[in-house]
């Protein structure tokens, strides 16, 4: 039995918002794969819950009129992965989510929960970052929208006010149309593990040049980040043997990994540089180009 | 904080009066008597508690019992009908996929979902391993389990 | 004939249908739940403990602290009792302690009506400590003047040495090729999927019944008696199906506490069900070893001598004491019997969780060192490491360097040859001969092992078997040997069927051991069971068969010497196709005939085994190393074993694959991380302790070289434990082959590879 001290069930978004407005101390629980574990471990602060597990309006994926992909945050990972829109327009997100946990966890955990949990290792984050995804946050009093990049505030901390609920994740049409991406998760095991480093790259190529690079990392800083220096270093460069090296070198000024018992800083730096090379190479390949590089 | 839930458990409609704080695993073990649902970690790391909810595998240890309301729950007890093992169970027996057996019910259910969900879709050993990646076994080294699932898939295709 | 056949495993159907009952499935109405208050520091003394708040919670039945428990020290190791006081296990435990010795030590116990209340109450027990110096490494604990973890111990648990040959120092000094290195293994945890769990209740005033997930029910009975100061006969231990043990349950962990609690609480049922987090630190671990090794070889590739100096870290409590280090050294001796060996080992206390038995008991650590050093010797001679091993490993007729006893069955050379062919050693080696320089490189490795079948002559080896002829002509077999997943019940049934001459399906093995009725056997450990039980089952089956044939003679007047039992029927020896009578008819007559003899035909045998059969084998592996990502991928691996006769090919393969997988885990993934300063444990869960998942373990090849061991009832030798031993050294040797980087500490995690690759200038 979980040490839950207060429990309210919501079946609609409005109901959830009303409950949270009335009692801002309530925390939403959707898939439960993070919160129930925290409760199991006796972590304080998670014992008062508003259950949004069965709020149908929070799940599902659609294309809106502008061609943006709108993902309901309550959609479980496996539904996102199997979704045709995602498979067609955003396969890199499917790749990233498929690295989470195991099949069971992916049938329970939700993409919104993965973001709201706020951990630097969230596998959904780098992929969403490189596609300039936004989050829509609703409360009883209003709605606001911000870039995923601005949503992360610190380790375990997101820009979510009491009473606010994440109601949509949107990937703008322009971003998913002309960029091709790749995600690599580096972890100690190939399943059931958290990322030591996660890296997503998205590119647009123009002939034999790299028109645009977007590079994002998980666990390379206190929050998932984009890499402006590496992106600038790559923009417009020819797809030659030097490019991967330039990016791998430049990325080191973007990242701020830390030493922890899970991995040392210098080790993380090694992996970051290497993943930058490989993610770039694969993203270019997915965009139909070729990047000379001796790495797999 | 009690609530009555109605579930279809292994094909039979059942009602349980549950505490909202209970995991589905607890209700299945303590109230429903489906003791095949094992606990190895309680936090979604081992898969010993795997059951199927509407035919999809979940870790019942981190799934609130109230969420199962109105849904169909399957455990390995229900896979054996009229004394007849399911194809997956039968393959586990034949291929030596069972040692201490504590992980077995969870693996049987994950494997059942795997063989049912993709009829016709080829599954090689790597794909089977990925499909079973949420289950840990310390005894077998997994090879016999993968072989058992492979055998079920081949049988289906025949 | 059932031996050597893939008969259906006796418990497989029960397990796939979920009907097999494990300890947690024995739930009693009114059962209380107990749990420990564990120390939050690794070393210190409790200065204040306040239980009032916890005790006041509704639903809490009792809170006991270290001040409330009996002050009798007891030992916990699942060893047979020793009549020799010098060989007794170290008694250094109390049920609870005020001197905490590892992060997670047990200072109090709470009993509550439900688990949720239990957890809340445990959190409410306030404890204050006076910290003591924390020593995580064995060497620190051995230092002059180090703080004593157990008063009067000087932090030493035991020490042993042996030497074979004339003069190891002289041999080493004269050796043209000398190797000197330091090998280390870190903490591995068993991770059986069923955590430790036990339940106790009383159904009269003095009899305590304990249902426990244990490998050693009869030993548990004795130790509970010792710990509580009760006559052993008042303790009854029942072992249902168990969800893995791997040695962690060859120790008495929860049983004394649940027994003590039920006694304190009027015999009410009390269960302790450890969480995974507790199980990973509060039960047992594998001893980390530190081994200084010197070896010498000549230019012709002869291994001349080895000198090992071992520090075995037993952690907070002695548990198996010095036995693990001593056994690892002793069992290694059979591998290269023509080299002189000096082995010196010390076992010490430190402020890490208590180490105990784990699959292959010291051999993985010792043989990792030996097989790394042998690899180096081979390379320094300029020889193919396989050729070097073929030249030096044990052959039939070689003698044990200490006892002078010849090795009777020994197929290691054939194992190496078989493995060579299986992995394509020569072809792969030739392909790699040109050298490699890219970021991704391949390498080949091999390593051997020797092990034993049981603990004789160090410990007593005893097995019991009782076979009863049922009214319907089937038999029930009761053994004290415990099924823990390895398939022991199935091979017992095969043995009984084989010798009795009845169909395998007619043999029912009682899987549960209940110490009140099960024959005495010390349990599952030391890879002993199929070996030591074989002669007991065989003898019992022979005795029962004799009684059956005597009954047949009585019923038919035909001399029993002319009769045999085959396929469940009494037949003529000379004409086995001619059936005299069915066993079922004979049984009915024996039970119910009013006039004569018979009755329930039973054989009951208790047998001591005074032999021990060494076993051998090897691992071949091909790895691919991704240098920039600091990762090893196994491309191909196979284990080849000489385990005597193979009783059940599918189950035997399962033991090899499961054991090798655990070896791969220990080689590449697994390490319980302890903070060097505070003794704090970082990763006591299955997310952070990287036990390999189905996608992390490669396909594992296997093969057997079948020999016939004359001292065994059915020609078989040990198989359950050995497969774990050789994969780590083989993988390490392959890494060296691939990259030129040799790493002498396990596990070979990306972090460790990173440091070494960096030092070598590879990245
Ligand atoms: S018990 Fe549910 S995943 Fe381990
Ligand atoms: S059979 Fe023992 S854990 Fe899988």
Short mmCIF file of C-alpha atoms in Angstrom, two decimals, chain A residues 1-7 9 29-33 36-37 40-41 51 53-54 78 102-108 189 191-192, chain B residues 1 19-23 26 41-45 47 50 56-59 61-64 66-67 71 110 130-131 133-135:
data_model
loop_
_atom_site.label_atom_id
_atom_site.label_comp_id
_atom_site.label_asym_id
_atom_site.label_seq_id
_atom_site.Cartn_x
_atom_site.Cartn_y
_atom_site.Cartn_z
CA UNK A 1 0.00 0.00 0.00
CA UNK A 2 1.30 3.42 -0.86
CA UNK A 3 1.37 6.13 1.82
CA UNK A 4 -1.16 8.35 0.07
CA UNK A 5 -2.89 10.71 2.46
CA UNK A 6 -5.26 12.48 0.11
CA UNK A 7 -6.72 11.25 -3.15
CA UNK A 9 -10.00 11.54 -8.95
CA UNK A 29 -0.55 11.58 -10.93
CA UNK A 30 -0.91 10.16 -14.43
CA UNK A 31 1.08 7.01 -15.26
CA UNK A 32 2.42 6.65 -11.75
CA UNK A 33 5.80 5.29 -12.77
CA UNK A 36 4.44 5.67 -7.00
CA UNK A 37 8.12 4.83 -6.81
CA UNK A 40 7.29 3.48 -2.18
CA UNK A 41 10.61 4.95 -1.11
CA UNK A 51 -5.55 11.27 -10.19
CA UNK A 53 -4.86 8.65 -15.06
CA UNK A 54 -8.21 8.40 -16.79
CA UNK A 78 4.10 3.01 -26.21
CA UNK A 102 11.03 -1.76 -20.54
CA UNK A 103 7.76 -2.59 -22.29
CA UNK A 104 5.75 -2.55 -19.07
CA UNK A 105 6.96 0.86 -18.01
CA UNK A 106 6.32 2.18 -21.50
CA UNK A 107 2.74 0.96 -21.23
CA UNK A 108 2.26 2.94 -18.02
CA UNK A 189 22.42 -1.31 -19.81
CA UNK A 191 17.13 -1.50 -21.23
CA UNK A 192 15.67 -0.61 -17.85
CA UNK B 1 -10.47 5.87 0.93
CA UNK B 19 -8.30 0.92 -0.79
CA UNK B 20 -7.22 3.57 -3.30
CA UNK B 21 -3.72 3.26 -1.87
CA UNK B 22 -3.42 -0.37 -2.92
CA UNK B 23 -1.43 -1.50 -5.90
CA UNK B 26 -1.66 -6.26 -3.69
CA UNK B 41 11.16 -5.08 -6.23
CA UNK B 42 7.88 -3.22 -5.86
CA UNK B 43 9.09 -0.39 -8.09
CA UNK B 44 8.86 -1.53 -11.68
CA UNK B 45 12.42 -2.77 -12.01
CA UNK B 47 8.79 -7.41 -14.03
CA UNK B 50 3.71 -8.37 -14.77
CA UNK B 56 -0.86 -4.95 -22.59
CA UNK B 57 1.80 -5.88 -20.03
CA UNK B 58 2.19 -3.63 -17.01
CA UNK B 59 4.02 -3.89 -13.70
CA UNK B 61 3.30 -3.23 -8.36
CA UNK B 62 3.24 0.36 -9.58
CA UNK B 63 -0.26 0.35 -10.98
CA UNK B 64 -3.01 1.54 -8.65
CA UNK B 66 -8.40 1.60 -8.93
CA UNK B 67 -6.97 2.12 -12.40
CA UNK B 71 -10.57 -3.25 -17.52
CA UNK B 110 5.16 -10.51 -21.09
CA UNK B 130 13.60 -6.31 -26.49
CA UNK B 131 10.03 -7.39 -25.91
CA UNK B 133 13.43 -6.36 -21.56
CA UNK B 134 11.20 -5.37 -18.66
CA UNK B 135 11.63 -8.73 -16.96
#
